[in-house]
């Protein structure tokens, strides 16, 4: 999925450049001999770019481990700076209880389940957009459905409640992680809305620019969703691989 997303986004960027040129000066050799065709190609290029960015996968296991290690190192440096004397006699902090680990696993499963409808719809859009000469008439209803499902998914994830097994001091961090995921999927829904406007014939500079900006915002906020939850869990001592077994193959 990582390679597919990058390839689709690259093709979309190349088609975007060619389409803009064809709008100014039609290129008959590649079947862009009229401005109408060039406009349709421009719309398709925006769709390809947005879809390619939206299906970029979450951080790999190696990236998660590196980020978690960096966060842990930073936390240790801050603690060392605040310490007035070595604590040789202090016992090592205990790891998370099985109840806490199970609660974290349950929350992440609930997050992925509630976001699954949007992710599945995004996959369908990506599949159609990756076909040779994708038709805007095929993509438009699918993009509309993805917009609705992603908005509903954002609402659903905001309803998740932190279990009582999570220590009270850590509950706010998980609530903030859920808020980040909610906002990420509202942004993804908005990106599909902008994509739909372009597919529906609005290839004005404003619409195209808004669609590209929405796509970039959706990609970065989607990563923050996973990273926010990872940080909340690792702060409790729960290892990432206990609730995100392996995303490297996705």
PDB file of C-alpha atoms in Angstrom:
ATOM      1  CA  UNK A   1       0.000   0.000   0.000  1.00  0.00           C
ATOM      2  CA  UNK A   2       2.897   2.389   0.695  1.00  0.00           C
ATOM      3  CA  UNK A   3       4.308   1.920  -2.820  1.00  0.00           C
ATOM      4  CA  UNK A   4       0.853   2.042  -4.447  1.00  0.00           C
ATOM      5  CA  UNK A   5      -0.033   5.312  -2.708  1.00  0.00           C
ATOM      6  CA  UNK A   6       3.237   6.920  -3.780  1.00  0.00           C
ATOM      7  CA  UNK A   7       2.867   5.784  -7.390  1.00  0.00           C
ATOM      8  CA  UNK A   8      -0.745   6.999  -7.629  1.00  0.00           C
ATOM      9  CA  UNK A   9       0.185  10.405  -6.165  1.00  0.00           C
ATOM     10  CA  UNK A  10       3.139  10.728  -8.572  1.00  0.00           C
ATOM     11  CA  UNK A  11       0.971   9.862 -11.596  1.00  0.00           C
ATOM     12  CA  UNK A  12      -1.597  12.392 -10.412  1.00  0.00           C
ATOM     13  CA  UNK A  13       1.060  15.104 -10.130  1.00  0.00           C
ATOM     14  CA  UNK A  14       2.394  14.395 -13.637  1.00  0.00           C
ATOM     15  CA  UNK A  15      -1.113  14.373 -15.134  1.00  0.00           C
ATOM     16  CA  UNK A  16      -1.863  17.645 -13.344  1.00  0.00           C
ATOM     17  CA  UNK A  17       1.093  19.385 -15.001  1.00  0.00           C
ATOM     18  CA  UNK A  18       0.238  18.009 -18.454  1.00  0.00           C
ATOM     19  CA  UNK A  19      -3.445  18.941 -18.054  1.00  0.00           C
ATOM     20  CA  UNK A  20      -2.631  22.545 -17.127  1.00  0.00           C
ATOM     21  CA  UNK A  21      -0.444  22.810 -20.228  1.00  0.00           C
ATOM     22  CA  UNK A  22      -3.214  21.284 -22.355  1.00  0.00           C
ATOM     23  CA  UNK A  23      -5.734  23.825 -21.047  1.00  0.00           C
ATOM     24  CA  UNK A  24      -3.496  26.566 -22.424  1.00  0.00           C
ATOM     25  CA  UNK A  25      -2.345  24.750 -25.531  1.00  0.00           C
ATOM     26  CA  UNK A  26      -4.240  21.552 -26.510  1.00  0.00           C
ATOM     27  CA  UNK A  27      -2.075  18.465 -27.028  1.00  0.00           C
ATOM     28  CA  UNK A  28      -3.741  16.223 -29.617  1.00  0.00           C
ATOM     29  CA  UNK A  29      -1.039  13.534 -29.564  1.00  0.00           C
ATOM     30  CA  UNK A  30      -2.143  12.371 -26.118  1.00  0.00           C
ATOM     31  CA  UNK A  31      -5.893  12.860 -26.726  1.00  0.00           C
ATOM     32  CA  UNK A  32      -6.000  16.221 -24.947  1.00  0.00           C
ATOM     33  CA  UNK A  33      -6.912  18.133 -28.084  1.00  0.00           C
ATOM     34  CA  UNK A  34      -9.796  20.072 -26.516  1.00  0.00           C
ATOM     35  CA  UNK A  35     -10.072  22.127 -23.385  1.00  0.00           C
ATOM     36  CA  UNK A  36     -12.997  19.969 -22.236  1.00  0.00           C
ATOM     37  CA  UNK A  37     -10.801  16.868 -22.261  1.00  0.00           C
ATOM     38  CA  UNK A  38      -8.009  18.785 -20.603  1.00  0.00           C
ATOM     39  CA  UNK A  39     -10.435  19.864 -17.871  1.00  0.00           C
ATOM     40  CA  UNK A  40     -11.544  16.286 -17.277  1.00  0.00           C
ATOM     41  CA  UNK A  41      -7.919  15.165 -17.144  1.00  0.00           C
ATOM     42  CA  UNK A  42      -7.188  17.926 -14.639  1.00  0.00           C
ATOM     43  CA  UNK A  43     -10.021  16.692 -12.435  1.00  0.00           C
ATOM     44  CA  UNK A  44      -8.748  13.113 -12.699  1.00  0.00           C
ATOM     45  CA  UNK A  45      -5.229  14.248 -11.760  1.00  0.00           C
ATOM     46  CA  UNK A  46      -6.503  15.867  -8.560  1.00  0.00           C
ATOM     47  CA  UNK A  47      -8.392  12.689  -7.689  1.00  0.00           C
ATOM     48  CA  UNK A  48      -5.298  10.544  -8.249  1.00  0.00           C
ATOM     49  CA  UNK A  49      -3.157  12.851  -6.100  1.00  0.00           C
ATOM     50  CA  UNK A  50      -5.701  12.931  -3.259  1.00  0.00           C
ATOM     51  CA  UNK A  51      -6.294   9.175  -3.346  1.00  0.00           C
ATOM     52  CA  UNK A  52      -2.573   8.428  -3.449  1.00  0.00           C
ATOM     53  CA  UNK A  53      -1.989  10.602  -0.403  1.00  0.00           C
ATOM     54  CA  UNK A  54      -4.995   9.262   1.494  1.00  0.00           C
ATOM     55  CA  UNK A  55      -3.988   5.594   1.222  1.00  0.00           C
ATOM     56  CA  UNK A  56      -0.439   6.104   2.436  1.00  0.00           C
ATOM     57  CA  UNK A  57      -0.188   3.656   5.319  1.00  0.00           C
ATOM     58  CA  UNK A  58       0.349   4.459   8.997  1.00  0.00           C
ATOM     59  CA  UNK A  59       3.878   4.341  10.409  1.00  0.00           C
ATOM     60  CA  UNK A  60       5.688   1.034   9.982  1.00  0.00           C
ATOM     61  CA  UNK A  61       6.779  -1.024  12.981  1.00  0.00           C
ATOM     62  CA  UNK A  62      10.305   0.375  12.624  1.00  0.00           C
ATOM     63  CA  UNK A  63       9.040   3.959  12.500  1.00  0.00           C
ATOM     64  CA  UNK A  64       6.863   3.354  15.546  1.00  0.00           C
ATOM     65  CA  UNK A  65       9.756   1.892  17.481  1.00  0.00           C
ATOM     66  CA  UNK A  66      12.056   4.777  16.528  1.00  0.00           C
ATOM     67  CA  UNK A  67       9.446   7.367  17.510  1.00  0.00           C
ATOM     68  CA  UNK A  68       8.697   5.625  20.791  1.00  0.00           C
ATOM     69  CA  UNK A  69      12.422   5.374  21.544  1.00  0.00           C
ATOM     70  CA  UNK A  70      12.906   9.075  20.826  1.00  0.00           C
ATOM     71  CA  UNK A  71       9.994   9.997  23.095  1.00  0.00           C
ATOM     72  CA  UNK A  72      11.350   7.771  25.840  1.00  0.00           C
ATOM     73  CA  UNK A  73      14.834   9.261  25.526  1.00  0.00           C
ATOM     74  CA  UNK A  74      13.430  12.782  25.698  1.00  0.00           C
ATOM     75  CA  UNK A  75      11.430  11.935  28.802  1.00  0.00           C
ATOM     76  CA  UNK A  76      14.496  10.427  30.461  1.00  0.00           C
ATOM     77  CA  UNK A  77      16.582  13.545  29.695  1.00  0.00           C
ATOM     78  CA  UNK A  78      13.918  15.766  31.261  1.00  0.00           C
ATOM     79  CA  UNK A  79      13.766  13.621  34.375  1.00  0.00           C
ATOM     80  CA  UNK A  80      17.558  13.573  34.676  1.00  0.00           C
ATOM     81  CA  UNK A  81      17.694  17.360  34.484  1.00  0.00           C
ATOM     82  CA  UNK A  82      15.155  17.752  37.266  1.00  0.00           C
ATOM     83  CA  UNK A  83      16.717  15.201  39.581  1.00  0.00           C
ATOM     84  CA  UNK A  84      18.673  16.743  42.456  1.00  0.00           C
ATOM     85  CA  UNK A  85      20.480  13.558  43.450  1.00  0.00           C
ATOM     86  CA  UNK A  86      20.830   9.991  42.150  1.00  0.00           C
ATOM     87  CA  UNK A  87      18.043   7.651  43.216  1.00  0.00           C
ATOM     88  CA  UNK A  88      20.061   4.483  43.611  1.00  0.00           C
ATOM     89  CA  UNK A  89      17.809   3.154  46.333  1.00  0.00           C
ATOM     90  CA  UNK A  90      14.608   3.783  44.388  1.00  0.00           C
ATOM     91  CA  UNK A  91      13.040   0.674  42.965  1.00  0.00           C
ATOM     92  CA  UNK A  92      12.369   0.466  39.228  1.00  0.00           C
ATOM     93  CA  UNK A  93       8.845   1.477  38.198  1.00  0.00           C
ATOM     94  CA  UNK A  94       6.465  -1.392  37.744  1.00  0.00           C
ATOM     95  CA  UNK A  95       5.212  -2.235  34.271  1.00  0.00           C
ATOM     96  CA  UNK A  96       1.555  -1.931  33.276  1.00  0.00           C
ATOM     97  CA  UNK A  97      -0.864  -4.383  34.823  1.00  0.00           C
ATOM     98  CA  UNK A  98      -2.581  -6.951  32.568  1.00  0.00           C
ATOM     99  CA  UNK A  99      -5.825  -5.025  33.075  1.00  0.00           C
ATOM    100  CA  UNK A 100      -4.263  -1.803  31.758  1.00  0.00           C
ATOM    101  CA  UNK A 101      -2.729  -3.564  28.744  1.00  0.00           C
ATOM    102  CA  UNK A 102      -6.058  -5.227  27.946  1.00  0.00           C
ATOM    103  CA  UNK A 103      -7.847  -1.877  28.224  1.00  0.00           C
ATOM    104  CA  UNK A 104      -5.414  -0.250  25.781  1.00  0.00           C
ATOM    105  CA  UNK A 105      -5.822  -3.150  23.344  1.00  0.00           C
ATOM    106  CA  UNK A 106      -9.606  -2.886  23.622  1.00  0.00           C
ATOM    107  CA  UNK A 107      -9.584   0.861  22.968  1.00  0.00           C
ATOM    108  CA  UNK A 108      -7.399   0.563  19.856  1.00  0.00           C
ATOM    109  CA  UNK A 109      -9.605  -2.252  18.518  1.00  0.00           C
ATOM    110  CA  UNK A 110     -12.615  -0.015  19.038  1.00  0.00           C
ATOM    111  CA  UNK A 111     -10.888   2.861  17.244  1.00  0.00           C
ATOM    112  CA  UNK A 112     -10.031   0.734  14.196  1.00  0.00           C
ATOM    113  CA  UNK A 113     -13.520  -0.828  14.114  1.00  0.00           C
ATOM    114  CA  UNK A 114     -15.249   2.551  14.159  1.00  0.00           C
ATOM    115  CA  UNK A 115     -12.965   3.945  11.441  1.00  0.00           C
ATOM    116  CA  UNK A 116     -13.118   0.818   9.257  1.00  0.00           C
ATOM    117  CA  UNK A 117     -16.048   1.975   7.094  1.00  0.00           C
ATOM    118  CA  UNK A 118     -14.176   5.131   6.037  1.00  0.00           C
ATOM    119  CA  UNK A 119     -10.936   3.230   5.420  1.00  0.00           C
ATOM    120  CA  UNK A 120     -12.767   0.629   3.327  1.00  0.00           C
ATOM    121  CA  UNK A 121     -14.487   3.315   1.250  1.00  0.00           C
ATOM    122  CA  UNK A 122     -11.123   5.025   0.741  1.00  0.00           C
ATOM    123  CA  UNK A 123      -9.719   1.738  -0.524  1.00  0.00           C
ATOM    124  CA  UNK A 124     -12.546   1.411  -3.060  1.00  0.00           C
ATOM    125  CA  UNK A 125     -11.920   4.936  -4.341  1.00  0.00           C
ATOM    126  CA  UNK A 126      -8.207   4.172  -4.622  1.00  0.00           C
ATOM    127  CA  UNK A 127      -8.902   0.977  -6.544  1.00  0.00           C
ATOM    128  CA  UNK A 128     -11.077   2.725  -9.126  1.00  0.00           C
ATOM    129  CA  UNK A 129      -8.762   5.741  -9.397  1.00  0.00           C
ATOM    130  CA  UNK A 130      -5.794   3.439 -10.088  1.00  0.00           C
ATOM    131  CA  UNK A 131      -7.465   1.916 -13.168  1.00  0.00           C
ATOM    132  CA  UNK A 132      -6.305   3.036 -16.622  1.00  0.00           C
ATOM    133  CA  UNK A 133      -8.323   6.120 -17.640  1.00  0.00           C
ATOM    134  CA  UNK A 134     -10.620   6.174 -14.564  1.00  0.00           C
ATOM    135  CA  UNK A 135     -14.052   7.612 -15.308  1.00  0.00           C
ATOM    136  CA  UNK A 136     -15.224  10.616 -13.255  1.00  0.00           C
ATOM    137  CA  UNK A 137     -18.737   9.154 -13.533  1.00  0.00           C
ATOM    138  CA  UNK A 138     -17.571   6.014 -11.684  1.00  0.00           C
ATOM    139  CA  UNK A 139     -15.558   7.926  -9.107  1.00  0.00           C
ATOM    140  CA  UNK A 140     -18.064  10.639  -8.190  1.00  0.00           C
ATOM    141  CA  UNK A 141     -20.663   8.459  -6.379  1.00  0.00           C
ATOM    142  CA  UNK A 142     -17.882   6.550  -4.604  1.00  0.00           C
ATOM    143  CA  UNK A 143     -16.273   9.793  -3.449  1.00  0.00           C
ATOM    144  CA  UNK A 144     -19.650  11.012  -2.173  1.00  0.00           C
ATOM    145  CA  UNK A 145     -20.082   7.792  -0.198  1.00  0.00           C
ATOM    146  CA  UNK A 146     -16.553   8.056   1.220  1.00  0.00           C
ATOM    147  CA  UNK A 147     -17.280  11.630   2.333  1.00  0.00           C
ATOM    148  CA  UNK A 148     -20.403  10.495   4.234  1.00  0.00           C
ATOM    149  CA  UNK A 149     -18.766   7.401   5.771  1.00  0.00           C
ATOM    150  CA  UNK A 150     -15.690   9.305   6.937  1.00  0.00           C
ATOM    151  CA  UNK A 151     -17.873  11.970   8.565  1.00  0.00           C
ATOM    152  CA  UNK A 152     -19.867   9.245  10.333  1.00  0.00           C
ATOM    153  CA  UNK A 153     -16.647   7.493  11.408  1.00  0.00           C
ATOM    154  CA  UNK A 154     -15.347  10.717  12.938  1.00  0.00           C
ATOM    155  CA  UNK A 155     -18.540  11.047  14.965  1.00  0.00           C
ATOM    156  CA  UNK A 156     -18.339   7.407  16.087  1.00  0.00           C
ATOM    157  CA  UNK A 157     -14.730   7.594  17.296  1.00  0.00           C
ATOM    158  CA  UNK A 158     -15.562  10.676  19.374  1.00  0.00           C
ATOM    159  CA  UNK A 159     -18.004   8.525  21.399  1.00  0.00           C
ATOM    160  CA  UNK A 160     -15.319   6.143  22.704  1.00  0.00           C
ATOM    161  CA  UNK A 161     -14.888   6.338  26.479  1.00  0.00           C
ATOM    162  CA  UNK A 162     -11.708   5.536  28.383  1.00  0.00           C
ATOM    163  CA  UNK A 163     -12.188   2.412  30.572  1.00  0.00           C
ATOM    164  CA  UNK A 164     -11.932   2.632  34.361  1.00  0.00           C
ATOM    165  CA  UNK A 165      -8.889   0.315  34.220  1.00  0.00           C
ATOM    166  CA  UNK A 166      -6.812   3.206  32.848  1.00  0.00           C
ATOM    167  CA  UNK A 167      -5.270   5.301  35.669  1.00  0.00           C
ATOM    168  CA  UNK A 168      -7.122   8.559  36.151  1.00  0.00           C
ATOM    169  CA  UNK A 169      -3.980  10.638  35.442  1.00  0.00           C
ATOM    170  CA  UNK A 170      -3.661   9.088  31.969  1.00  0.00           C
ATOM    171  CA  UNK A 171      -7.276   9.308  30.834  1.00  0.00           C
ATOM    172  CA  UNK A 172      -6.999  12.849  29.505  1.00  0.00           C
ATOM    173  CA  UNK A 173      -4.165  11.788  27.172  1.00  0.00           C
ATOM    174  CA  UNK A 174      -6.353   9.086  25.633  1.00  0.00           C
ATOM    175  CA  UNK A 175      -9.284  11.511  25.338  1.00  0.00           C
ATOM    176  CA  UNK A 176      -6.992  13.868  23.427  1.00  0.00           C
ATOM    177  CA  UNK A 177      -5.905  10.991  21.176  1.00  0.00           C
ATOM    178  CA  UNK A 178      -9.553  10.228  20.371  1.00  0.00           C
ATOM    179  CA  UNK A 179     -10.149  13.917  19.622  1.00  0.00           C
ATOM    180  CA  UNK A 180      -7.186  13.870  17.233  1.00  0.00           C
ATOM    181  CA  UNK A 181      -8.606  10.835  15.415  1.00  0.00           C
ATOM    182  CA  UNK A 182     -12.028  12.473  15.243  1.00  0.00           C
ATOM    183  CA  UNK A 183     -10.565  15.641  13.722  1.00  0.00           C
ATOM    184  CA  UNK A 184      -8.435  13.590  11.295  1.00  0.00           C
ATOM    185  CA  UNK A 185     -11.460  11.824   9.844  1.00  0.00           C
ATOM    186  CA  UNK A 186     -13.505  15.015   9.634  1.00  0.00           C
ATOM    187  CA  UNK A 187     -10.609  16.438   7.621  1.00  0.00           C
ATOM    188  CA  UNK A 188     -10.572  13.317   5.431  1.00  0.00           C
ATOM    189  CA  UNK A 189     -14.313  13.718   4.858  1.00  0.00           C
ATOM    190  CA  UNK A 190     -13.745  17.334   3.872  1.00  0.00           C
ATOM    191  CA  UNK A 191     -11.025  16.226   1.436  1.00  0.00           C
ATOM    192  CA  UNK A 192     -13.470  13.879  -0.286  1.00  0.00           C
ATOM    193  CA  UNK A 193     -15.986  16.720  -0.428  1.00  0.00           C
ATOM    194  CA  UNK A 194     -13.443  18.912  -2.211  1.00  0.00           C
ATOM    195  CA  UNK A 195     -12.577  16.024  -4.520  1.00  0.00           C
ATOM    196  CA  UNK A 196     -16.270  15.636  -5.381  1.00  0.00           C
ATOM    197  CA  UNK A 197     -16.524  19.289  -6.398  1.00  0.00           C
ATOM    198  CA  UNK A 198     -13.650  18.855  -8.840  1.00  0.00           C
ATOM    199  CA  UNK A 199     -15.136  15.640 -10.225  1.00  0.00           C
ATOM    200  CA  UNK A 200     -18.460  17.414 -10.651  1.00  0.00           C
ATOM    201  CA  UNK A 201     -16.837  19.827 -13.090  1.00  0.00           C
ATOM    202  CA  UNK A 202     -15.425  22.620 -10.905  1.00  0.00           C
ATOM    203  CA  UNK A 203     -11.806  22.723 -12.128  1.00  0.00           C
ATOM    204  CA  UNK A 204     -11.284  26.351 -11.187  1.00  0.00           C
ATOM    205  CA  UNK A 205      -7.927  27.204  -9.573  1.00  0.00           C
ATOM    206  CA  UNK A 206      -9.725  27.742  -6.256  1.00  0.00           C
ATOM    207  CA  UNK A 207     -11.391  24.322  -6.249  1.00  0.00           C
ATOM    208  CA  UNK A 208      -8.254  22.483  -7.374  1.00  0.00           C
ATOM    209  CA  UNK A 209      -6.073  24.261  -4.797  1.00  0.00           C
ATOM    210  CA  UNK A 210      -8.560  23.549  -1.999  1.00  0.00           C
ATOM    211  CA  UNK A 211      -8.730  19.876  -2.980  1.00  0.00           C
ATOM    212  CA  UNK A 212      -4.946  19.493  -2.938  1.00  0.00           C
ATOM    213  CA  UNK A 213      -4.629  21.340   0.378  1.00  0.00           C
ATOM    214  CA  UNK A 214      -7.383  19.197   1.928  1.00  0.00           C
ATOM    215  CA  UNK A 215      -5.602  16.037   0.759  1.00  0.00           C
ATOM    216  CA  UNK A 216      -2.311  17.080   2.348  1.00  0.00           C
ATOM    217  CA  UNK A 217      -4.083  17.988   5.596  1.00  0.00           C
ATOM    218  CA  UNK A 218      -5.889  14.615   5.622  1.00  0.00           C
ATOM    219  CA  UNK A 219      -2.637  12.696   5.212  1.00  0.00           C
ATOM    220  CA  UNK A 220      -0.774  14.459   8.045  1.00  0.00           C
ATOM    221  CA  UNK A 221      -3.729  14.405  10.446  1.00  0.00           C
ATOM    222  CA  UNK A 222      -4.263  10.677   9.801  1.00  0.00           C
ATOM    223  CA  UNK A 223      -0.722   9.984  10.970  1.00  0.00           C
ATOM    224  CA  UNK A 224      -1.286  12.095  14.077  1.00  0.00           C
ATOM    225  CA  UNK A 225      -4.279   9.883  14.952  1.00  0.00           C
ATOM    226  CA  UNK A 226      -2.104   6.777  15.278  1.00  0.00           C
ATOM    227  CA  UNK A 227       0.845   8.620  16.828  1.00  0.00           C
ATOM    228  CA  UNK A 228      -1.342  10.264  19.486  1.00  0.00           C
ATOM    229  CA  UNK A 229      -2.685   6.908  20.639  1.00  0.00           C
ATOM    230  CA  UNK A 230       0.804   5.363  20.560  1.00  0.00           C
ATOM    231  CA  UNK A 231       2.129   8.123  22.823  1.00  0.00           C
ATOM    232  CA  UNK A 232      -0.731   7.738  25.305  1.00  0.00           C
ATOM    233  CA  UNK A 233      -0.096   3.983  25.481  1.00  0.00           C
ATOM    234  CA  UNK A 234       3.700   4.137  25.746  1.00  0.00           C
ATOM    235  CA  UNK A 235       3.433   6.746  28.510  1.00  0.00           C
ATOM    236  CA  UNK A 236       1.639   4.022  30.467  1.00  0.00           C
ATOM    237  CA  UNK A 237       4.394   1.532  29.640  1.00  0.00           C
ATOM    238  CA  UNK A 238       2.233  -0.447  27.192  1.00  0.00           C
ATOM    239  CA  UNK A 239       4.385  -1.489  24.183  1.00  0.00           C
ATOM    240  CA  UNK A 240       3.103  -0.523  20.734  1.00  0.00           C
ATOM    241  CA  UNK A 241       3.360  -4.065  19.368  1.00  0.00           C
ATOM    242  CA  UNK A 242       0.876  -5.278  21.986  1.00  0.00           C
ATOM    243  CA  UNK A 243      -2.008  -3.425  20.307  1.00  0.00           C
ATOM    244  CA  UNK A 244      -0.603  -2.668  16.804  1.00  0.00           C
ATOM    245  CA  UNK A 245       0.878  -6.118  16.016  1.00  0.00           C
ATOM    246  CA  UNK A 246       2.377  -5.272  12.612  1.00  0.00           C
ATOM    247  CA  UNK A 247       1.349  -2.586  10.169  1.00  0.00           C
ATOM    248  CA  UNK A 248       4.444  -2.954   8.059  1.00  0.00           C
ATOM    249  CA  UNK A 249       2.727  -5.269   5.581  1.00  0.00           C
ATOM    250  CA  UNK A 250      -0.334  -3.094   5.058  1.00  0.00           C
TER     251      UNK A 250
END
